[in-house]
Amino acid sequence: MRETAAGPRLLLRRLRELMAEPLEPQDRLDRIVHHIAQNMVAEVCSLYVLRADSVLELYATEGLNPSSVHHAQLRLGQGLVGTIAASARPLNLSEAQKHPAFAYLPETGEEIYNSFLGVPVLRAGRTLGVLVVQNRTMRQYREDEIEALETTAMVIAEMIATGDLARLTRPGIELDLSRPVTISAAPFNEGIGLGHVVLHEPRIVVTNLFNEDSEEEVERLEGALGSLRLSLDDMLSRRDVAFEGEHRAVLEAYRMFADDTGWVRRLHEAIRNGLTAEAAVEKVQSDMRARMLHMTDPYLRERMSDFDDLANRLLRMLLGHGPETLAASLPRDAIIVARSMGAAELLDYPREKLRGLVLEDGAITSHVVIVARAMGIPVAGQAKGAVSMAENGDAAIVDGVEGAVHLRPTADVEAAFAEKVRFRARRQELYRELRKKPSVTRDGVPVELMMNAGLAVDLPQLAESGAAGIGLFRSELQFMVASTFPRAEAQERLYRDVLDAARGKPVTFRTIDIGGDKVLPYFKAMENEENPALGWRAVRLTLDRPGLLRTQMRALLKAAGGRELRVMLPMVTEIAEIRQAREIIDREVRHLSRFAHHLPNTLKLGAMIEVPSLMWQLEELMNTVDFVSVGSNDLFQFVTATDRGNSRVGDRFDPISVPFLRLLRQITEAGREAGTPVTLCGELAGRPISAMALLGVGYRSISMSPAAIGPVKAMLTELPLGTLTELMDDTLNAQTCEKDVRGMLAAFAAENDIPL
Ligand code: PEP
Ligand code: MG
């Protein structure tokens, strides 16, 4: 093994020297192909580079006709070279001409060569070109020769990616790497962001490619693999891992991969061929990714993403990179591109530098999206392939209105979007004007527009949005962004700040709603749950851990001294839970008054309607609480049995449909009969069309993200609510459930000049 590996090692050393020399790019390439040919005892070595117009152009050759350089061309998929590029797999042929894809290029003079070995030039799974060696004799290239050529191709990939070859391209022609790409996505949060890509958990750029001593590198690799396995074991044994069933499955798959002998063997081979441990990880990963890109089986592709993550973890272990290094180097206009992300991770980025968020996964109601919305960041979700198509530093546009991501946009696309941004700014100005107008429908019905919040960063929005108050304060966000349970004083301080900022406007605090997809990594009491959305969460958890609820209630009661305190309970399933919570609260009130604390002047207790069982206890519910608030995100998830965080099904059914609107109407009717105020604080409230549907079924108070208040108010001030209510009643009372309510509402808006 050592003898055969000596060749590639020598070659890599020579290439390293060439890379360091101050040469013109063409000169450097010419020497590179010369050395490869010499080292591999091949008569020909050629490099083809993929251009943005899907043409592979000959960039350098040793052995073929030199005048064909920059002239010989093949389309992607055409000829042997085009086949390699399209499939991202090597071709090893002893009689090249016999291959069905062989295409004869007379200008190159290659017809005299029989054997052919070509490998794709890959970077992060993308094909950037093809590297070929040829011999006159009919021979089959050995495994180690293929390996050596692939390793060499990786060095060339770096050259292409760093822009070294861009100087060799003719004017008007671009390399594929810089090709503009548009990815269609789902609009998860309104707004348009222009900026530069920051890959979340970025693919680490490996700069140190060649090793000095392979034994040492193998040791480094083994060390890192050992720590990786340990860290995965550690994560798996942590109870909170099972918050999301999928999360655990992924980790288990990782753990399996970390022991995968094929993977480890390939890593070792790459090191023996002269690479550093980190370059070996990147090479093996890149080859694998490229192969998997052509697989259609979604399960296998998903597993590939796991492998990617694993490789990234391994790279980070080898290089000692932490997330801190990233924040420091963040551009001023960052567009974060991630496969998926936790809410807390987004908050690690400084808000003032964020212009947009691109997610390959997630759903509109997942928590990172809710946080992004609270922060006013445009989000495009389900942007498939975004992570592998984007490079750090690429110019990018997030279109959270139409749902698209434009990578490396052309100047005219960029100009068009810059104009849109200006237009939106003017519209925001209009919304600001609207802020002063009363919130009443065209036919004079007042509607309360409240905002959702959860963090101190949200507070300035209260004045800016013109909200009538905070309809939902997600108190768990403070817990989610902390690394340990927030102390009682910290809780009290936040609640006091919130009430101060509200200046007498109503604020409804929701008691901590953790569990489900809201993870507190430090809360070790969480069990592994098969089905966490239906598990130990929200009020169930706080009733079982009354210490949590007591501390929070005490903080709330103190913070609201002399003012109104409104508290609501999440995920209530039965009335008894409200009674139990009330007992705990009453005990806290008594405790504080015994110590002569300044208590709130009124205390209102409400329940969220999120669990369908409450629908059959509506009357009792309305008589038990001071108000109810519909959590339409969870309610819809449970009514339709669709996981709100699962992008496959999260948006499958439309809440603006007869059955769900009938249910929502039933709640307002029950509230009216009992004289209990009803509000709704899920994402439905924040889109003008769904907000219109809510008004049509009787809601007079809704709570939404602050950015939605302007558009919703613009809708409602033009809305003839009486006419709409009649239309909705007719629709919901009809015998059929299949009416297209969304379409009907859009038509109604168009007829009545209602901006949606
Ligand atoms: C809801 O479920 O609609 C809701 C408002 O709560 P959350 O989105 O925080 O679960
Ligand atoms: Mg909820």
CSV table of N, CA, C and O in Angstrom, one decimal, residues 492-534:
chain,number,residue,atom,x,y,z
A,492,GLU,N,-39.1,38.2,36.6
A,492,GLU,CA,-39.8,39.4,37.0
A,492,GLU,C,-39.4,40.6,36.2
A,492,GLU,O,-40.2,41.4,35.8
A,493,ARG,N,-38.1,40.7,36.0
A,493,ARG,CA,-37.6,41.9,35.3
A,493,ARG,C,-38.2,42.0,33.9
A,493,ARG,O,-38.6,43.0,33.5
A,494,LEU,N,-38.2,40.8,33.2
A,494,LEU,CA,-38.7,40.8,31.9
A,494,LEU,C,-40.2,41.2,31.9
A,494,LEU,O,-40.6,42.1,31.1
A,495,TYR,N,-40.9,40.6,32.8
A,495,TYR,CA,-42.4,40.9,32.8
A,495,TYR,C,-42.6,42.4,33.1
A,495,TYR,O,-43.5,43.0,32.6
A,496,ARG,N,-41.8,42.9,34.0
A,496,ARG,CA,-42.0,44.3,34.4
A,496,ARG,C,-41.7,45.2,33.2
A,496,ARG,O,-42.4,46.1,32.9
A,497,ASP,N,-40.6,44.9,32.5
A,497,ASP,CA,-40.2,45.6,31.3
A,497,ASP,C,-41.4,45.6,30.2
A,497,ASP,O,-41.7,46.6,29.6
A,498,VAL,N,-42.0,44.4,30.1
A,498,VAL,CA,-43.1,44.3,29.2
A,498,VAL,C,-44.2,45.2,29.6
A,498,VAL,O,-44.8,45.9,28.7
A,499,LEU,N,-44.6,45.1,30.8
A,499,LEU,CA,-45.7,45.9,31.3
A,499,LEU,C,-45.4,47.4,31.2
A,499,LEU,O,-46.3,48.2,30.8
A,500,ASP,N,-44.2,47.8,31.5
A,500,ASP,CA,-43.8,49.2,31.4
A,500,ASP,C,-43.9,49.6,29.9
A,500,ASP,O,-44.5,50.7,29.6
A,501,ALA,N,-43.4,48.8,29.0
A,501,ALA,CA,-43.4,49.2,27.6
A,501,ALA,C,-44.9,49.3,27.1
A,501,ALA,O,-45.2,50.0,26.2
A,502,ALA,N,-45.8,48.5,27.7
A,502,ALA,CA,-47.1,48.5,27.2
A,502,ALA,C,-47.9,49.7,27.6
A,502,ALA,O,-48.9,50.0,27.1
A,503,ARG,N,-47.4,50.4,28.6
A,503,ARG,CA,-48.0,51.7,29.1
A,503,ARG,C,-49.5,51.6,29.2
A,503,ARG,O,-50.3,52.4,28.6
A,504,GLY,N,-49.9,50.6,30.0
A,504,GLY,CA,-51.4,50.5,30.3
A,504,GLY,C,-52.2,49.7,29.2
A,504,GLY,O,-53.3,49.4,29.5
A,505,LYS,N,-51.6,49.4,28.0
A,505,LYS,CA,-52.3,48.6,27.1
A,505,LYS,C,-52.3,47.1,27.7
A,505,LYS,O,-51.4,46.7,28.4
A,506,PRO,N,-53.4,46.4,27.4
A,506,PRO,CA,-53.4,45.0,27.9
A,506,PRO,C,-52.3,44.1,27.4
A,506,PRO,O,-51.9,44.2,26.3
A,507,VAL,N,-51.8,43.2,28.3
A,507,VAL,CA,-50.8,42.2,27.9
A,507,VAL,C,-51.3,40.9,28.5
A,507,VAL,O,-51.7,40.8,29.7
A,508,THR,N,-51.3,39.9,27.6
A,508,THR,CA,-51.7,38.6,28.1
A,508,THR,C,-50.5,37.7,28.1
A,508,THR,O,-49.9,37.4,27.1
A,509,PHE,N,-50.1,37.3,29.3
A,509,PHE,CA,-48.9,36.4,29.5
A,509,PHE,C,-49.4,35.0,29.4
A,509,PHE,O,-50.3,34.6,30.2
A,510,ARG,N,-48.8,34.2,28.6
A,510,ARG,CA,-49.1,32.8,28.6
A,510,ARG,C,-48.0,32.1,29.5
A,510,ARG,O,-46.8,32.4,29.4
A,511,THR,N,-48.5,31.2,30.4
A,511,THR,CA,-47.5,30.5,31.2
A,511,THR,C,-46.7,29.6,30.3
A,511,THR,O,-47.1,29.2,29.2
A,512,ILE,N,-45.5,29.2,30.8
A,512,ILE,CA,-44.6,28.6,29.9
A,512,ILE,C,-45.1,27.4,29.2
A,512,ILE,O,-45.7,26.5,29.8
A,513,ASP,N,-44.9,27.4,27.9
A,513,ASP,CA,-45.5,26.4,27.0
A,513,ASP,C,-44.3,25.6,26.5
A,513,ASP,O,-44.0,25.8,25.3
A,514,ILE,N,-43.7,24.8,27.3
A,514,ILE,CA,-42.6,24.0,26.8
A,514,ILE,C,-43.0,22.6,26.6
A,514,ILE,O,-44.1,22.2,27.0
A,515,GLY,N,-42.1,21.9,25.9
A,515,GLY,CA,-42.5,20.5,25.5
A,515,GLY,C,-42.9,20.6,24.1
A,515,GLY,O,-42.8,21.6,23.5
A,516,GLY,N,-43.2,19.5,23.5
A,516,GLY,CA,-43.6,19.5,22.1
A,516,GLY,C,-42.3,19.8,21.3
A,516,GLY,O,-41.2,19.2,21.5
A,517,ASP,N,-42.4,20.8,20.4
A,517,ASP,CA,-41.2,21.2,19.7
A,517,ASP,C,-40.4,22.3,20.4
A,517,ASP,O,-39.5,22.8,19.8
A,518,LYS,N,-40.8,22.6,21.6
A,518,LYS,CA,-40.0,23.7,22.3
A,518,LYS,C,-39.1,23.1,23.3
A,518,LYS,O,-39.5,22.6,24.3
A,519,VAL,N,-37.9,23.1,22.9
A,519,VAL,CA,-36.9,22.3,23.7
A,519,VAL,C,-36.1,23.2,24.7
A,519,VAL,O,-35.7,24.3,24.4
A,520,LEU,N,-36.0,22.7,25.9
A,520,LEU,CA,-35.1,23.3,26.9
A,520,LEU,C,-34.0,22.3,27.1
A,520,LEU,O,-34.2,21.3,27.8
A,521,PRO,N,-32.8,22.5,26.5
A,521,PRO,CA,-31.8,21.5,26.6
A,521,PRO,C,-31.4,21.2,28.0
A,521,PRO,O,-30.9,20.1,28.3
A,522,TYR,N,-31.6,22.1,28.9
A,522,TYR,CA,-31.1,21.9,30.3
A,522,TYR,C,-32.1,21.3,31.2
A,522,TYR,O,-31.9,21.0,32.3
A,523,PHE,N,-33.3,21.0,30.6
A,523,PHE,CA,-34.4,20.5,31.5
A,523,PHE,C,-34.3,19.0,31.4
A,523,PHE,O,-34.9,18.4,30.5
A,524,LYS,N,-33.6,18.4,32.3
A,524,LYS,CA,-33.3,16.9,32.2
A,524,LYS,C,-34.5,16.0,32.5
A,524,LYS,O,-34.5,14.9,32.3
A,525,ALA,N,-35.6,16.6,33.1
A,525,ALA,CA,-36.7,15.8,33.5
A,525,ALA,C,-37.5,15.3,32.3
A,525,ALA,O,-38.3,14.4,32.4
A,526,MET,N,-37.2,15.9,31.1
A,526,MET,CA,-38.0,15.5,30.0
A,526,MET,C,-37.7,14.0,29.6
A,526,MET,O,-36.5,13.7,29.5
A,527,GLU,N,-38.7,13.3,29.4
A,527,GLU,CA,-38.5,11.9,29.0
A,527,GLU,C,-38.4,11.8,27.5
A,527,GLU,O,-38.8,12.7,26.8
A,528,ASN,N,-37.8,10.6,27.1
A,528,ASN,CA,-37.9,10.3,25.7
A,528,ASN,C,-39.4,10.1,25.3
A,528,ASN,O,-40.0,9.1,25.9
A,529,GLU,N,-39.9,10.8,24.4
A,529,GLU,CA,-41.3,10.6,24.1
A,529,GLU,C,-41.4,10.2,22.7
A,529,GLU,O,-40.8,10.7,21.8
A,530,GLU,N,-42.3,9.2,22.5
A,530,GLU,CA,-42.6,8.7,21.1
A,530,GLU,C,-43.2,9.8,20.3
A,530,GLU,O,-43.0,9.9,19.1
A,531,ASN,N,-44.1,10.6,21.0
A,531,ASN,CA,-44.9,11.5,20.3
A,531,ASN,C,-45.1,12.8,21.0
A,531,ASN,O,-46.1,13.0,21.7
A,532,PRO,N,-44.0,13.6,21.0
A,532,PRO,CA,-43.9,14.7,21.9
A,532,PRO,C,-45.0,15.7,21.8
A,532,PRO,O,-45.4,16.4,22.8
A,533,ALA,N,-45.6,15.9,20.6
A,533,ALA,CA,-46.6,16.9,20.4
A,533,ALA,C,-47.8,16.6,21.2
A,533,ALA,O,-48.6,17.4,21.6
A,534,LEU,N,-48.0,15.3,21.5
A,534,LEU,CA,-49.1,14.8,22.3
A,534,LEU,C,-48.7,14.5,23.7
A,534,LEU,O,-49.4,13.7,24.4
